[in-house]
Amino acid sequence: MTQAPRYFALIPAAGVGARMGATSPKQYLKIGGKPMLRHTLDAFLSSELIAHTFVVVSPDDPYIDAVAPHHGVTVLRCGGASRMESVRNGLAVLANTLSPADRVLVHDAARPGLTAELIEKLITGTGDHPAGGLLALPVVDTVKRCIHGEAAGTVPRNGLWLAQTPQMFRYELLREALAAAKDPDSITDDASAVEALGLSPKLVEGHPRNLKVTLPDDIRIAEMYLAVSQPEFV
């Protein structure tokens, strides 16, 4: 009998968040009185579907011990110079912990609006899709192509989606995809590495509350969503 896959969260959190202009990495900035990363960790801890959560930080990270809970989360001090390298290093450390068919949900540390409901939606929506899946939002605004600060044309938005995280793949597939990727700058998310193998991950509609905090103004937007305990799905 084939063993049912287990679901593990992997959160790369070794970035410095330069665009935030803060004195500490952005994942440790407080939102609603709690570090951004702790919101993310708590979302996975609240999901009964997640077997365990791993967070990848820099070897000399001085903040994580005060943020990570003492149960359900393991800190991996193997972060790299890029997001792709951090994920790849974390997967390597887990080689003796995860089986090839186990699912890995990679999630941005700076997306504090994740909920257990969104995690479940991704897992059930992706199912056994061989290429995995990711949360994403269909583009609703008109998209313009820009050249030298001027509108150079309108891009048809049909079929365009904005990728979110978590992005979920079989452990074996994700390791293969990231090992094959040679240019970290071209791999802006894990799905792009899987796509480079010629595969097409499934898109599962996410929620605007799962935004990525990148600029200072994003903090206020995230706080507004976090003030609402549960997302409303349509």
PDB file of C-alpha atoms in Angstrom:
ATOM      1  CA  MET A   1       0.000   0.000   0.000  1.00  0.00           C
ATOM      2  CA  THR A   2       1.331   3.438  -0.948  1.00  0.00           C
ATOM      3  CA  GLN A   3       1.910   5.643   2.084  1.00  0.00           C
ATOM      4  CA  ALA A   4      -0.066   8.882   2.079  1.00  0.00           C
ATOM      5  CA  PRO A   5       2.138  11.944   1.636  1.00  0.00           C
ATOM      6  CA  ARG A   6       2.879  14.184   4.575  1.00  0.00           C
ATOM      7  CA  TYR A   7       2.818  17.958   4.291  1.00  0.00           C
ATOM      8  CA  PHE A   8       5.711  20.081   5.512  1.00  0.00           C
ATOM      9  CA  ALA A   9       6.163  23.855   5.490  1.00  0.00           C
ATOM     10  CA  LEU A  10       9.503  25.380   4.515  1.00  0.00           C
ATOM     11  CA  ILE A  11       9.952  29.115   5.054  1.00  0.00           C
ATOM     12  CA  PRO A  12      13.065  30.798   3.634  1.00  0.00           C
ATOM     13  CA  ALA A  13      13.798  33.700   5.989  1.00  0.00           C
ATOM     14  CA  ALA A  14      17.418  34.613   5.362  1.00  0.00           C
ATOM     15  CA  GLY A  15      16.742  37.817   3.416  1.00  0.00           C
ATOM     16  CA  VAL A  16      17.656  41.298   4.616  1.00  0.00           C
ATOM     17  CA  GLY A  17      14.648  43.177   3.175  1.00  0.00           C
ATOM     18  CA  ALA A  18      16.684  46.079   1.811  1.00  0.00           C
ATOM     19  CA  ARG A  19      13.690  47.817   0.212  1.00  0.00           C
ATOM     20  CA  MET A  20      12.025  48.263   3.591  1.00  0.00           C
ATOM     21  CA  GLY A  21      14.835  50.543   4.788  1.00  0.00           C
ATOM     22  CA  ALA A  22      14.598  49.055   8.289  1.00  0.00           C
ATOM     23  CA  THR A  23      17.359  48.384  10.802  1.00  0.00           C
ATOM     24  CA  SER A  24      16.496  44.666  10.993  1.00  0.00           C
ATOM     25  CA  PRO A  25      15.408  42.133   8.357  1.00  0.00           C
ATOM     26  CA  LYS A  26      11.807  42.810   7.375  1.00  0.00           C
ATOM     27  CA  GLN A  27      10.563  39.390   8.515  1.00  0.00           C
ATOM     28  CA  TYR A  28      11.184  40.535  12.098  1.00  0.00           C
ATOM     29  CA  LEU A  29       9.346  43.845  11.834  1.00  0.00           C
ATOM     30  CA  LYS A  30       6.237  43.908  13.995  1.00  0.00           C
ATOM     31  CA  ILE A  31       2.792  43.892  12.454  1.00  0.00           C
ATOM     32  CA  GLY A  32      -0.106  44.146  14.848  1.00  0.00           C
ATOM     33  CA  GLY A  33       2.310  43.842  17.772  1.00  0.00           C
ATOM     34  CA  LYS A  34       3.878  40.579  16.559  1.00  0.00           C
ATOM     35  CA  PRO A  35       6.908  39.917  14.326  1.00  0.00           C
ATOM     36  CA  MET A  36       5.878  39.316  10.732  1.00  0.00           C
ATOM     37  CA  LEU A  37       7.585  35.927  10.680  1.00  0.00           C
ATOM     38  CA  ARG A  38       5.683  34.805  13.786  1.00  0.00           C
ATOM     39  CA  HIS A  39       2.369  35.475  12.012  1.00  0.00           C
ATOM     40  CA  THR A  40       3.588  33.205   9.214  1.00  0.00           C
ATOM     41  CA  LEU A  41       4.732  30.458  11.579  1.00  0.00           C
ATOM     42  CA  ASP A  42       1.477  30.620  13.526  1.00  0.00           C
ATOM     43  CA  ALA A  43      -0.531  30.090  10.332  1.00  0.00           C
ATOM     44  CA  PHE A  44       1.177  26.751   9.719  1.00  0.00           C
ATOM     45  CA  LEU A  45       0.960  25.787  13.389  1.00  0.00           C
ATOM     46  CA  SER A  46      -2.799  26.368  13.233  1.00  0.00           C
ATOM     47  CA  SER A  47      -3.207  23.909  10.346  1.00  0.00           C
ATOM     48  CA  GLU A  48      -3.878  20.293  11.278  1.00  0.00           C
ATOM     49  CA  LEU A  49      -2.681  19.273   7.814  1.00  0.00           C
ATOM     50  CA  ILE A  50       0.931  20.370   8.365  1.00  0.00           C
ATOM     51  CA  ALA A  51       3.164  17.718   9.945  1.00  0.00           C
ATOM     52  CA  HIS A  52       5.977  20.130  10.809  1.00  0.00           C
ATOM     53  CA  THR A  53       7.336  23.552   9.901  1.00  0.00           C
ATOM     54  CA  PHE A  54      10.952  24.384   9.050  1.00  0.00           C
ATOM     55  CA  VAL A  55      12.327  27.924   8.823  1.00  0.00           C
ATOM     56  CA  VAL A  56      15.630  28.628   7.050  1.00  0.00           C
ATOM     57  CA  VAL A  57      17.672  31.532   8.408  1.00  0.00           C
ATOM     58  CA  SER A  58      21.218  32.810   8.044  1.00  0.00           C
ATOM     59  CA  PRO A  59      23.832  30.979  10.139  1.00  0.00           C
ATOM     60  CA  ASP A  60      24.415  34.083  12.286  1.00  0.00           C
ATOM     61  CA  ASP A  61      20.769  35.240  12.589  1.00  0.00           C
ATOM     62  CA  PRO A  62      20.445  36.889  16.043  1.00  0.00           C
ATOM     63  CA  TYR A  63      16.644  37.266  16.055  1.00  0.00           C
ATOM     64  CA  ILE A  64      15.095  33.887  15.314  1.00  0.00           C
ATOM     65  CA  ASP A  65      15.478  32.324  18.771  1.00  0.00           C
ATOM     66  CA  ALA A  66      13.221  34.993  20.274  1.00  0.00           C
ATOM     67  CA  VAL A  67      10.602  34.622  17.523  1.00  0.00           C
ATOM     68  CA  ALA A  68      10.253  30.903  16.743  1.00  0.00           C
ATOM     69  CA  PRO A  69       8.013  28.889  19.096  1.00  0.00           C
ATOM     70  CA  HIS A  70       9.492  25.952  20.989  1.00  0.00           C
ATOM     71  CA  HIS A  71       7.109  23.404  19.446  1.00  0.00           C
ATOM     72  CA  GLY A  72       6.172  22.487  15.900  1.00  0.00           C
ATOM     73  CA  VAL A  73       8.961  24.537  14.330  1.00  0.00           C
ATOM     74  CA  THR A  74      12.581  23.641  13.587  1.00  0.00           C
ATOM     75  CA  VAL A  75      15.122  26.334  12.745  1.00  0.00           C
ATOM     76  CA  LEU A  76      17.623  25.486  10.004  1.00  0.00           C
ATOM     77  CA  ARG A  77      20.638  27.816  10.054  1.00  0.00           C
ATOM     78  CA  CYS A  78      21.666  27.183   6.462  1.00  0.00           C
ATOM     79  CA  GLY A  79      20.340  30.237   4.623  1.00  0.00           C
ATOM     80  CA  GLY A  80      22.095  31.287   1.433  1.00  0.00           C
ATOM     81  CA  ALA A  81      22.726  34.435  -0.559  1.00  0.00           C
ATOM     82  CA  SER A  82      19.480  34.052  -2.520  1.00  0.00           C
ATOM     83  CA  ARG A  83      16.009  32.741  -1.851  1.00  0.00           C
ATOM     84  CA  MET A  84      16.620  29.818  -4.190  1.00  0.00           C
ATOM     85  CA  GLU A  85      19.814  28.888  -2.381  1.00  0.00           C
ATOM     86  CA  SER A  86      18.088  29.015   1.012  1.00  0.00           C
ATOM     87  CA  VAL A  87      15.330  26.695  -0.175  1.00  0.00           C
ATOM     88  CA  ARG A  88      17.823  24.365  -1.812  1.00  0.00           C
ATOM     89  CA  ASN A  89      19.984  24.244   1.324  1.00  0.00           C
ATOM     90  CA  GLY A  90      16.956  23.569   3.509  1.00  0.00           C
ATOM     91  CA  LEU A  91      15.802  20.710   1.302  1.00  0.00           C
ATOM     92  CA  ALA A  92      19.282  19.184   1.431  1.00  0.00           C
ATOM     93  CA  VAL A  93      19.286  19.224   5.237  1.00  0.00           C
ATOM     94  CA  LEU A  94      15.919  17.431   5.229  1.00  0.00           C
ATOM     95  CA  ALA A  95      17.079  14.598   2.952  1.00  0.00           C
ATOM     96  CA  ASN A  96      16.863  12.047   5.764  1.00  0.00           C
ATOM     97  CA  THR A  97      13.628  13.468   7.179  1.00  0.00           C
ATOM     98  CA  LEU A  98      11.309  13.686   4.179  1.00  0.00           C
ATOM     99  CA  SER A  99      10.371  10.959   1.722  1.00  0.00           C
ATOM    100  CA  PRO A 100      10.386  11.612  -2.051  1.00  0.00           C
ATOM    101  CA  ALA A 101       6.568  11.785  -2.178  1.00  0.00           C
ATOM    102  CA  ASP A 102       6.135  14.105   0.816  1.00  0.00           C
ATOM    103  CA  ARG A 103       4.832  17.547  -0.107  1.00  0.00           C
ATOM    104  CA  VAL A 104       6.786  20.692   0.695  1.00  0.00           C
ATOM    105  CA  LEU A 105       4.894  23.980   1.008  1.00  0.00           C
ATOM    106  CA  VAL A 106       7.384  26.797   0.461  1.00  0.00           C
ATOM    107  CA  HIS A 107       6.103  30.099   1.805  1.00  0.00           C
ATOM    108  CA  ASP A 108       7.500  33.628   1.885  1.00  0.00           C
ATOM    109  CA  ALA A 109       8.282  34.812   5.403  1.00  0.00           C
ATOM    110  CA  ALA A 110       6.921  38.238   4.428  1.00  0.00           C
ATOM    111  CA  ARG A 111       3.379  37.009   3.724  1.00  0.00           C
ATOM    112  CA  PRO A 112       1.862  37.256   7.224  1.00  0.00           C
ATOM    113  CA  GLY A 113      -1.753  37.071   6.023  1.00  0.00           C
ATOM    114  CA  LEU A 114      -1.700  33.323   5.417  1.00  0.00           C
ATOM    115  CA  THR A 115      -4.376  31.279   7.194  1.00  0.00           C
ATOM    116  CA  ALA A 116      -5.092  27.610   7.852  1.00  0.00           C
ATOM    117  CA  GLU A 117      -8.020  27.938   5.438  1.00  0.00           C
ATOM    118  CA  LEU A 118      -5.744  29.041   2.603  1.00  0.00           C
ATOM    119  CA  ILE A 119      -3.326  26.209   3.386  1.00  0.00           C
ATOM    120  CA  GLU A 120      -6.168  23.704   3.186  1.00  0.00           C
ATOM    121  CA  LYS A 121      -7.421  25.270  -0.045  1.00  0.00           C
ATOM    122  CA  LEU A 122      -4.007  24.841  -1.645  1.00  0.00           C
ATOM    123  CA  ILE A 123      -3.634  21.224  -0.507  1.00  0.00           C
ATOM    124  CA  THR A 124      -7.111  20.137  -1.562  1.00  0.00           C
ATOM    125  CA  GLY A 125      -7.096  22.219  -4.753  1.00  0.00           C
ATOM    126  CA  THR A 126      -3.759  20.819  -5.902  1.00  0.00           C
ATOM    127  CA  GLY A 127      -4.549  17.251  -4.938  1.00  0.00           C
ATOM    128  CA  ASP A 128      -2.224  14.780  -6.649  1.00  0.00           C
ATOM    129  CA  HIS A 129      -1.325  17.067  -9.541  1.00  0.00           C
ATOM    130  CA  PRO A 130       2.061  15.770 -10.743  1.00  0.00           C
ATOM    131  CA  ALA A 131       3.533  19.264 -11.115  1.00  0.00           C
ATOM    132  CA  GLY A 132       2.306  20.553  -7.752  1.00  0.00           C
ATOM    133  CA  GLY A 133       0.454  23.802  -7.301  1.00  0.00           C
ATOM    134  CA  LEU A 134       0.500  27.302  -5.905  1.00  0.00           C
ATOM    135  CA  LEU A 135      -1.819  29.990  -4.640  1.00  0.00           C
ATOM    136  CA  ALA A 136      -2.279  32.814  -7.120  1.00  0.00           C
ATOM    137  CA  LEU A 137      -4.675  35.605  -8.048  1.00  0.00           C
ATOM    138  CA  PRO A 138      -6.042  36.359 -11.527  1.00  0.00           C
ATOM    139  CA  VAL A 139      -5.025  39.792 -12.807  1.00  0.00           C
ATOM    140  CA  VAL A 140      -8.000  42.170 -12.755  1.00  0.00           C
ATOM    141  CA  ASP A 141      -6.324  45.500 -13.600  1.00  0.00           C
ATOM    142  CA  THR A 142      -5.371  46.674 -17.073  1.00  0.00           C
ATOM    143  CA  VAL A 143      -1.699  45.865 -17.669  1.00  0.00           C
ATOM    144  CA  LYS A 144       0.543  48.336 -19.516  1.00  0.00           C
ATOM    145  CA  ARG A 145       3.953  47.675 -21.046  1.00  0.00           C
ATOM    146  CA  CYS A 146       6.370  50.455 -20.055  1.00  0.00           C
ATOM    147  CA  ILE A 147       9.329  51.762 -22.036  1.00  0.00           C
ATOM    148  CA  HIS A 148      11.271  54.737 -20.658  1.00  0.00           C
ATOM    149  CA  GLY A 149       8.413  55.693 -18.356  1.00  0.00           C
ATOM    150  CA  GLU A 150       5.790  55.745 -21.104  1.00  0.00           C
ATOM    151  CA  ALA A 151       2.939  53.384 -21.924  1.00  0.00           C
ATOM    152  CA  ALA A 152       4.061  51.316 -24.910  1.00  0.00           C
ATOM    153  CA  GLY A 153       1.014  49.112 -25.197  1.00  0.00           C
ATOM    154  CA  THR A 154      -1.630  47.201 -23.306  1.00  0.00           C
ATOM    155  CA  VAL A 155      -0.979  43.572 -22.405  1.00  0.00           C
ATOM    156  CA  PRO A 156      -4.043  41.286 -22.603  1.00  0.00           C
ATOM    157  CA  ARG A 157      -4.756  40.169 -19.055  1.00  0.00           C
ATOM    158  CA  ASN A 158      -6.623  37.009 -20.008  1.00  0.00           C
ATOM    159  CA  GLY A 159      -4.736  34.111 -18.517  1.00  0.00           C
ATOM    160  CA  LEU A 160      -2.441  36.299 -16.389  1.00  0.00           C
ATOM    161  CA  TRP A 161      -2.138  35.449 -12.696  1.00  0.00           C
ATOM    162  CA  LEU A 162      -0.107  36.911  -9.824  1.00  0.00           C
ATOM    163  CA  ALA A 163       1.795  34.177  -8.011  1.00  0.00           C
ATOM    164  CA  GLN A 164       1.539  33.901  -4.246  1.00  0.00           C
ATOM    165  CA  THR A 165       2.812  31.340  -1.776  1.00  0.00           C
ATOM    166  CA  PRO A 166       2.672  28.696  -0.414  1.00  0.00           C
ATOM    167  CA  GLN A 167       3.798  26.773  -3.461  1.00  0.00           C
ATOM    168  CA  MET A 168       3.537  23.013  -2.962  1.00  0.00           C
ATOM    169  CA  PHE A 169       5.538  20.284  -4.688  1.00  0.00           C
ATOM    170  CA  ARG A 170       6.703  16.757  -4.099  1.00  0.00           C
ATOM    171  CA  TYR A 171       9.990  16.853  -2.193  1.00  0.00           C
ATOM    172  CA  GLU A 172      11.807  14.897  -4.905  1.00  0.00           C
ATOM    173  CA  LEU A 173      10.478  17.118  -7.716  1.00  0.00           C
ATOM    174  CA  LEU A 174      11.363  20.355  -5.951  1.00  0.00           C
ATOM    175  CA  ARG A 175      14.934  19.202  -5.241  1.00  0.00           C
ATOM    176  CA  GLU A 176      15.327  18.171  -8.882  1.00  0.00           C
ATOM    177  CA  ALA A 177      13.969  21.478 -10.187  1.00  0.00           C
ATOM    178  CA  LEU A 178      16.168  23.647  -7.970  1.00  0.00           C
ATOM    179  CA  ALA A 179      19.243  21.516  -8.668  1.00  0.00           C
ATOM    180  CA  ALA A 180      18.704  22.030 -12.399  1.00  0.00           C
ATOM    181  CA  ALA A 181      18.340  25.817 -12.049  1.00  0.00           C
ATOM    182  CA  LYS A 182      21.648  27.552 -12.738  1.00  0.00           C
ATOM    183  CA  ASP A 183      20.710  31.226 -12.467  1.00  0.00           C
ATOM    184  CA  PRO A 184      19.256  32.239  -9.066  1.00  0.00           C
ATOM    185  CA  ASP A 185      18.078  35.579 -10.495  1.00  0.00           C
ATOM    186  CA  SER A 186      15.844  33.808 -13.009  1.00  0.00           C
ATOM    187  CA  ILE A 187      14.133  31.735 -10.309  1.00  0.00           C
ATOM    188  CA  THR A 188      11.863  34.270  -8.614  1.00  0.00           C
ATOM    189  CA  ASP A 189       9.683  31.548  -7.125  1.00  0.00           C
ATOM    190  CA  ASP A 190       9.792  27.762  -6.853  1.00  0.00           C
ATOM    191  CA  ALA A 191       7.145  27.293  -9.514  1.00  0.00           C
ATOM    192  CA  SER A 192       9.422  28.914 -12.096  1.00  0.00           C
ATOM    193  CA  ALA A 193      12.052  26.247 -11.399  1.00  0.00           C
ATOM    194  CA  VAL A 194       9.463  23.498 -11.878  1.00  0.00           C
ATOM    195  CA  GLU A 195       8.205  25.189 -15.058  1.00  0.00           C
ATOM    196  CA  ALA A 196      11.779  25.170 -16.402  1.00  0.00           C
ATOM    197  CA  LEU A 197      11.545  21.363 -16.369  1.00  0.00           C
ATOM    198  CA  GLY A 198       8.635  21.601 -18.806  1.00  0.00           C
ATOM    199  CA  LEU A 199       5.931  21.070 -16.178  1.00  0.00           C
ATOM    200  CA  SER A 200       2.842  23.174 -15.450  1.00  0.00           C
ATOM    201  CA  PRO A 201       1.911  23.567 -11.761  1.00  0.00           C
ATOM    202  CA  LYS A 202      -1.749  24.018 -10.928  1.00  0.00           C
ATOM    203  CA  LEU A 203      -3.024  27.477 -10.023  1.00  0.00           C
ATOM    204  CA  VAL A 204      -5.297  27.623  -6.968  1.00  0.00           C
ATOM    205  CA  GLU A 205      -6.996  30.955  -6.345  1.00  0.00           C
ATOM    206  CA  GLY A 206      -5.656  32.592  -3.200  1.00  0.00           C
ATOM    207  CA  HIS A 207      -6.742  35.745  -1.375  1.00  0.00           C
ATOM    208  CA  PRO A 208      -5.592  39.417  -1.386  1.00  0.00           C
ATOM    209  CA  ARG A 209      -4.845  39.217   2.370  1.00  0.00           C
ATOM    210  CA  ASN A 210      -1.931  36.928   1.480  1.00  0.00           C
ATOM    211  CA  LEU A 211       0.046  39.865   0.084  1.00  0.00           C
ATOM    212  CA  LYS A 212       3.823  40.078   0.269  1.00  0.00           C
ATOM    213  CA  VAL A 213       5.120  42.896   2.469  1.00  0.00           C
ATOM    214  CA  THR A 214       7.848  44.560   0.407  1.00  0.00           C
ATOM    215  CA  LEU A 215       7.556  48.324   0.940  1.00  0.00           C
ATOM    216  CA  PRO A 216       6.785  50.297   4.140  1.00  0.00           C
ATOM    217  CA  ASP A 217       3.223  51.088   3.038  1.00  0.00           C
ATOM    218  CA  ASP A 218       2.513  47.361   2.730  1.00  0.00           C
ATOM    219  CA  ILE A 219       2.659  47.052   6.518  1.00  0.00           C
ATOM    220  CA  ARG A 220      -0.516  49.107   6.959  1.00  0.00           C
ATOM    221  CA  ILE A 221      -2.326  47.021   4.351  1.00  0.00           C
ATOM    222  CA  ALA A 222      -1.240  43.807   6.057  1.00  0.00           C
ATOM    223  CA  GLU A 223      -2.385  45.119   9.437  1.00  0.00           C
ATOM    224  CA  MET A 224      -5.782  45.900   7.961  1.00  0.00           C
ATOM    225  CA  TYR A 225      -6.199  42.321   6.732  1.00  0.00           C
ATOM    226  CA  LEU A 226      -4.859  40.823   9.960  1.00  0.00           C
ATOM    227  CA  ALA A 227      -7.485  42.743  11.902  1.00  0.00           C
ATOM    228  CA  VAL A 228     -10.005  40.402  10.236  1.00  0.00           C
ATOM    229  CA  SER A 229      -9.569  36.931  11.713  1.00  0.00           C
ATOM    230  CA  GLN A 230     -10.828  34.894   8.746  1.00  0.00           C
ATOM    231  CA  PRO A 231     -10.742  35.512   4.983  1.00  0.00           C
ATOM    232  CA  GLU A 232     -13.998  35.534   3.099  1.00  0.00           C
ATOM    233  CA  PHE A 233     -13.923  33.157   0.161  1.00  0.00           C
ATOM    234  CA  VAL A 234     -16.178  33.558  -2.827  1.00  0.00           C
TER     235      VAL A 234
END
